[in-house]
PDB file of C-alpha atoms in Angstrom:
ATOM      1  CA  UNK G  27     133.126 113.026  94.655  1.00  0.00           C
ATOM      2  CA  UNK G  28     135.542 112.086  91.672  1.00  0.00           C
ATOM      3  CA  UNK G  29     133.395 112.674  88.097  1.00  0.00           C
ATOM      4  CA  UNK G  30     132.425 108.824  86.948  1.00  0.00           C
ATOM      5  CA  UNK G  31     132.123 109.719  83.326  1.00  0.00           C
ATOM      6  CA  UNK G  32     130.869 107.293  80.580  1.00  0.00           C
ATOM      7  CA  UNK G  33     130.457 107.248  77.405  1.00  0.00           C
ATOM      8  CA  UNK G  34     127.136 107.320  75.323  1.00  0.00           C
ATOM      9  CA  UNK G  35     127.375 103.883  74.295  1.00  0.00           C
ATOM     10  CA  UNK G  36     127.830 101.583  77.371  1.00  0.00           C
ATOM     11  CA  UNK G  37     130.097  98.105  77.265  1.00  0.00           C
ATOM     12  CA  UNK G  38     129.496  94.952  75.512  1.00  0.00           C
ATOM     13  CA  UNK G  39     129.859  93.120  78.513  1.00  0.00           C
ATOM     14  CA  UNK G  40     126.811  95.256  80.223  1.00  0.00           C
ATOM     15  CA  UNK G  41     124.470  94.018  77.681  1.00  0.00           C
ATOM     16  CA  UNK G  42     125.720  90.494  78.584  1.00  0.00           C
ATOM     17  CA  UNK G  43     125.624  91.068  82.254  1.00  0.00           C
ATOM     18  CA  UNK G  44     122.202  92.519  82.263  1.00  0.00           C
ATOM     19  CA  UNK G  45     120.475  89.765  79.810  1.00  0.00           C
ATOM     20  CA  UNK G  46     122.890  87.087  82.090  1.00  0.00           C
ATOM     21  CA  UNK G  47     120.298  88.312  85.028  1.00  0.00           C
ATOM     22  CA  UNK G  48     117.405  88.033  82.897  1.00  0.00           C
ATOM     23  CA  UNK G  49     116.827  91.903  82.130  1.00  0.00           C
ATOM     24  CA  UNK G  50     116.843  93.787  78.544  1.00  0.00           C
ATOM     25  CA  UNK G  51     118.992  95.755  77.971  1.00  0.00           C
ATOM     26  CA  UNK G  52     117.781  98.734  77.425  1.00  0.00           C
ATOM     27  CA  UNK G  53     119.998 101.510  76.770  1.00  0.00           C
ATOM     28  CA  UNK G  54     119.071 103.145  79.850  1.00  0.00           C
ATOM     29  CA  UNK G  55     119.727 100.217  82.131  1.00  0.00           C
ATOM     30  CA  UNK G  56     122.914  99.570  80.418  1.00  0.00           C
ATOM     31  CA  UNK G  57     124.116 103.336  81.083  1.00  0.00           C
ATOM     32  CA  UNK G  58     123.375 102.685  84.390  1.00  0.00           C
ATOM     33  CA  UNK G  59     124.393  99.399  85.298  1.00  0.00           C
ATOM     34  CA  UNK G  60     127.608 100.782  83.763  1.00  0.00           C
ATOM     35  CA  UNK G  61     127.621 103.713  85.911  1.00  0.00           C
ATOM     36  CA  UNK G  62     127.450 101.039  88.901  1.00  0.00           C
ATOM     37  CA  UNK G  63     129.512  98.279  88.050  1.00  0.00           C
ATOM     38  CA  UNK G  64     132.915  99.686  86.218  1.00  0.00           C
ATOM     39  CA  UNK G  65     134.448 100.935  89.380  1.00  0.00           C
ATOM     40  CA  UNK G  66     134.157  97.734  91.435  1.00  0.00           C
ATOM     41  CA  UNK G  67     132.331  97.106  94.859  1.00  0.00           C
ATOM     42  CA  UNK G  68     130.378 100.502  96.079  1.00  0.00           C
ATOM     43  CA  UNK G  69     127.607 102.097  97.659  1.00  0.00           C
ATOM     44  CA  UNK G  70     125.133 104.229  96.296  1.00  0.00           C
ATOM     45  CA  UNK G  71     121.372 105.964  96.197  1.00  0.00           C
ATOM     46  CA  UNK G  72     119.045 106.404  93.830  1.00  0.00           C
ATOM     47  CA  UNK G  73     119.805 110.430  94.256  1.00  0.00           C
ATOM     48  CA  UNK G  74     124.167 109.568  93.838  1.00  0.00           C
ATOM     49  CA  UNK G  75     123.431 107.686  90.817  1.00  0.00           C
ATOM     50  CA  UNK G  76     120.853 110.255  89.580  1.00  0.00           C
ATOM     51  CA  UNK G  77     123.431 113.114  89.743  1.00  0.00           C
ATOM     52  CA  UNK G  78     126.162 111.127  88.233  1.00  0.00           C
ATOM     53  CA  UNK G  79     123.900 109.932  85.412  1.00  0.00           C
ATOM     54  CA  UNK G  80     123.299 113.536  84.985  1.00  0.00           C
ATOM     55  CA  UNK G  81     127.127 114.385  85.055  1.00  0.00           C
ATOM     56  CA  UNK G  82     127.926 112.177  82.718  1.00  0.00           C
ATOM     57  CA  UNK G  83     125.632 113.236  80.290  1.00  0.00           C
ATOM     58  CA  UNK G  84     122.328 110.402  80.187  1.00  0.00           C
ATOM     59  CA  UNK G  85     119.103 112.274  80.911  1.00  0.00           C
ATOM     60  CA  UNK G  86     116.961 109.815  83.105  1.00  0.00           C
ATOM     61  CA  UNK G  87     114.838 110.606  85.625  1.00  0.00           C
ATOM     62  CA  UNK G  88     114.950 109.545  89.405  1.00  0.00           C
ATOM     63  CA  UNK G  89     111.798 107.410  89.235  1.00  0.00           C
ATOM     64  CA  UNK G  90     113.931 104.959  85.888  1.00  0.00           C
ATOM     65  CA  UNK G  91     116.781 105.190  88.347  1.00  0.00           C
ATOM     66  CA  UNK G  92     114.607 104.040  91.398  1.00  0.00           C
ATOM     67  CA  UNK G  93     113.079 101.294  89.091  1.00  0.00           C
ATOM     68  CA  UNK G  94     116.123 100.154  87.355  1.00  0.00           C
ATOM     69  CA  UNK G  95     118.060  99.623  90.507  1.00  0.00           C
ATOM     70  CA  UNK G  96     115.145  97.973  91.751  1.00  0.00           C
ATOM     71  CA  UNK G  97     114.858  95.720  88.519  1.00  0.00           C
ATOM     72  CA  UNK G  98     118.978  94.865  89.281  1.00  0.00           C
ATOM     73  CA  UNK G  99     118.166  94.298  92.926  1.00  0.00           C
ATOM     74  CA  UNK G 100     115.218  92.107  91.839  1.00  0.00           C
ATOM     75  CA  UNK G 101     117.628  90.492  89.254  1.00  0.00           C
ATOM     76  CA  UNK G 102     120.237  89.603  91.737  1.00  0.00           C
ATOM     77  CA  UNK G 103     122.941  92.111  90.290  1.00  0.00           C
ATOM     78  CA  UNK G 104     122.477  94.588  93.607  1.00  0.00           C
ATOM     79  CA  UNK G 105     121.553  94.348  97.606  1.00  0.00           C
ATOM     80  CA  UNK G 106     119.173  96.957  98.867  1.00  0.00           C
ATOM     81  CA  UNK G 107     120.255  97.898 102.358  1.00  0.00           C
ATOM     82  CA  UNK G 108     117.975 100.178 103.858  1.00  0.00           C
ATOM     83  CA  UNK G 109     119.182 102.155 107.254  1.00  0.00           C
ATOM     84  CA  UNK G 110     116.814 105.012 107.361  1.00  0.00           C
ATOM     85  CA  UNK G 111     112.876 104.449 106.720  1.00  0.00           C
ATOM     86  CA  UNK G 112     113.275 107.544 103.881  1.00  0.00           C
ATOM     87  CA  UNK G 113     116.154 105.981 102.575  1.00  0.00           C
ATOM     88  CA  UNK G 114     117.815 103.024 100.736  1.00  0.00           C
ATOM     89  CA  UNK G 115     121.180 102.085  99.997  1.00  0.00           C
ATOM     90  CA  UNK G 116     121.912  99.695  96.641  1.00  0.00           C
ATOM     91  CA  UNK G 117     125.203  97.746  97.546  1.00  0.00           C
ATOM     92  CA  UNK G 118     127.217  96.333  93.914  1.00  0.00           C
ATOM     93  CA  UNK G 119     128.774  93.776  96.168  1.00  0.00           C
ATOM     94  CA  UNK G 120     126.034  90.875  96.550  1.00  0.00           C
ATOM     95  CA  UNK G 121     128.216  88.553  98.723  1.00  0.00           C
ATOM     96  CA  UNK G 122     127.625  87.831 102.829  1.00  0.00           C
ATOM     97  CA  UNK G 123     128.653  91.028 104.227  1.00  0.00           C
ATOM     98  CA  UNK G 124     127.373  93.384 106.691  1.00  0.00           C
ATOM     99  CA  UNK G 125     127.623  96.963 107.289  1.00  0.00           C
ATOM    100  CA  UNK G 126     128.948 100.424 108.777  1.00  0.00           C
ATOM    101  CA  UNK G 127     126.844 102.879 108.429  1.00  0.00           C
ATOM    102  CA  UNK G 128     128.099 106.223 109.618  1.00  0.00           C
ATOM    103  CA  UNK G 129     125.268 108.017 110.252  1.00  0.00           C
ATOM    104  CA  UNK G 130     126.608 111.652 110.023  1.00  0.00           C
ATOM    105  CA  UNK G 131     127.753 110.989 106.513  1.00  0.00           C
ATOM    106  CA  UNK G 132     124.998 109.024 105.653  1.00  0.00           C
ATOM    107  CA  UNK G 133     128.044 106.680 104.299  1.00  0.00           C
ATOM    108  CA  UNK G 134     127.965 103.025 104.113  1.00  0.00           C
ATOM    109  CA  UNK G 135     131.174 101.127 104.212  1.00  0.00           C
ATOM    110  CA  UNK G 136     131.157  97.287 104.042  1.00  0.00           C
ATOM    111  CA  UNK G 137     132.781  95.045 107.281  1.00  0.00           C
ATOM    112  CA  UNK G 138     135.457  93.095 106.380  1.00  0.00           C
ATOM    113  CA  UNK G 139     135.433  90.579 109.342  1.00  0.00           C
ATOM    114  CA  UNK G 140     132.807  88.182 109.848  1.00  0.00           C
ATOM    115  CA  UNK G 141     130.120  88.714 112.281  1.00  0.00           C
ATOM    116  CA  UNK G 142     128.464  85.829 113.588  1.00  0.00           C
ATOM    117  CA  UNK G 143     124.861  86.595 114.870  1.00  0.00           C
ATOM    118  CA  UNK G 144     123.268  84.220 117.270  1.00  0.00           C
ATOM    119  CA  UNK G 145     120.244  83.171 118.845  1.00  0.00           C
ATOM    120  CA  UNK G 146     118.571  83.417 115.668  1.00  0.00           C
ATOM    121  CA  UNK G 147     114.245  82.425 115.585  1.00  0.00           C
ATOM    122  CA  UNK G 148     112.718  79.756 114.185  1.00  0.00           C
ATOM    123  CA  UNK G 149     111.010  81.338 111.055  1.00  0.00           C
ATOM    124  CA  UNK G 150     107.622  80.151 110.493  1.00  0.00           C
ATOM    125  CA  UNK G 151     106.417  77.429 108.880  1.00  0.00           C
ATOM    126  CA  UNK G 152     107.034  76.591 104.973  1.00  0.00           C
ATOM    127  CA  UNK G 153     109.607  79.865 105.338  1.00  0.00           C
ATOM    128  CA  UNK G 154     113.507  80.096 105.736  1.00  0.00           C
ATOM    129  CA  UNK G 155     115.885  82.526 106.641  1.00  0.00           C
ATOM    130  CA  UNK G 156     117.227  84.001 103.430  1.00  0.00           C
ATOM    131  CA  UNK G 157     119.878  86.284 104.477  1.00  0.00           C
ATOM    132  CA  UNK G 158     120.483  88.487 108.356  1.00  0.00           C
ATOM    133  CA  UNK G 159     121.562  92.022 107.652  1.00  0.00           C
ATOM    134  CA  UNK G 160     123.516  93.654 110.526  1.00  0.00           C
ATOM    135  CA  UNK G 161     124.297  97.836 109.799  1.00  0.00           C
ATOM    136  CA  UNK G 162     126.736  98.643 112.858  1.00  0.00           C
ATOM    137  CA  UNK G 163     125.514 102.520 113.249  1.00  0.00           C
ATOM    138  CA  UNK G 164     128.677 104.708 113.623  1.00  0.00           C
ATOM    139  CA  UNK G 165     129.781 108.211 114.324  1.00  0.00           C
ATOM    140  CA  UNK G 166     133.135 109.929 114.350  1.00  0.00           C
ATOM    141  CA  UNK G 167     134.799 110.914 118.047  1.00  0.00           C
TER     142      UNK G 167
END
């Protein structure tokens, strides 16, 4: 895994982004969010972004990483994708788009195509559909 390093002082346009969503920004969350957001669309845990916060020289803990990409989720900056019961996924690209999750790796990678999914429920009364996650389980040959 390449070395994402930051400096000590995150981005103007963090603060903006995060207080854009509705969040302070603290200069936790902003260290964060710009460990997340300055290499475009990706995929990580709470335990990925843990280590490189570590790396790259911000001493948080795992539970203000759990809670601040719970807080972004929550916001709208992040999707949660969760494809093991002991584990969650935050996803940086918040578009429609499903999945491939290659279970050996424990990798997800997004699908470009579109799936359509059909023969969808009726959901119950005074509720609607909000979004239908599909994670296509792979492994390699």
């Amino acid at each position: 895994m390449a070395n994402r390093k930051i400096s000590p002082r995150a981005s103007p346009r963090t603060s903006e982004r995060l207080r854009a969503a509705g969040l302070r920004p603290t200069r936790q969350r902003r260290l964060l969010a710009d460990l997340l957001f300055q290499h475009g669309h990706r995929h990580v845990t709470a335990e990925l972004l843990h280590q490189e916060a570590k790396e790259a020289g911000c001493p948080v803990s795992l539970a203000t990483v759990y809670n601040a990409l719970h807080q972004f989720t929550d916001a709208g900056l992040l999707q949660q994708v969760i494809v093991e019961a002991s584990q969650s996924h935050f996803d940086t690209n918040v578009g429609p788009h499903q999945h491939f999750y290659e279970e050996e790796a424990g990798r997800l990678t997004d699908i470009s195509a579109d799936i359509g999914v059909s023969g969808l429920p009726q959901p119950p009364k005074g509720t609607k559909i909000q979004r239908v996650d599909v994670v296509v389980r792979i492994r390699r040959d």
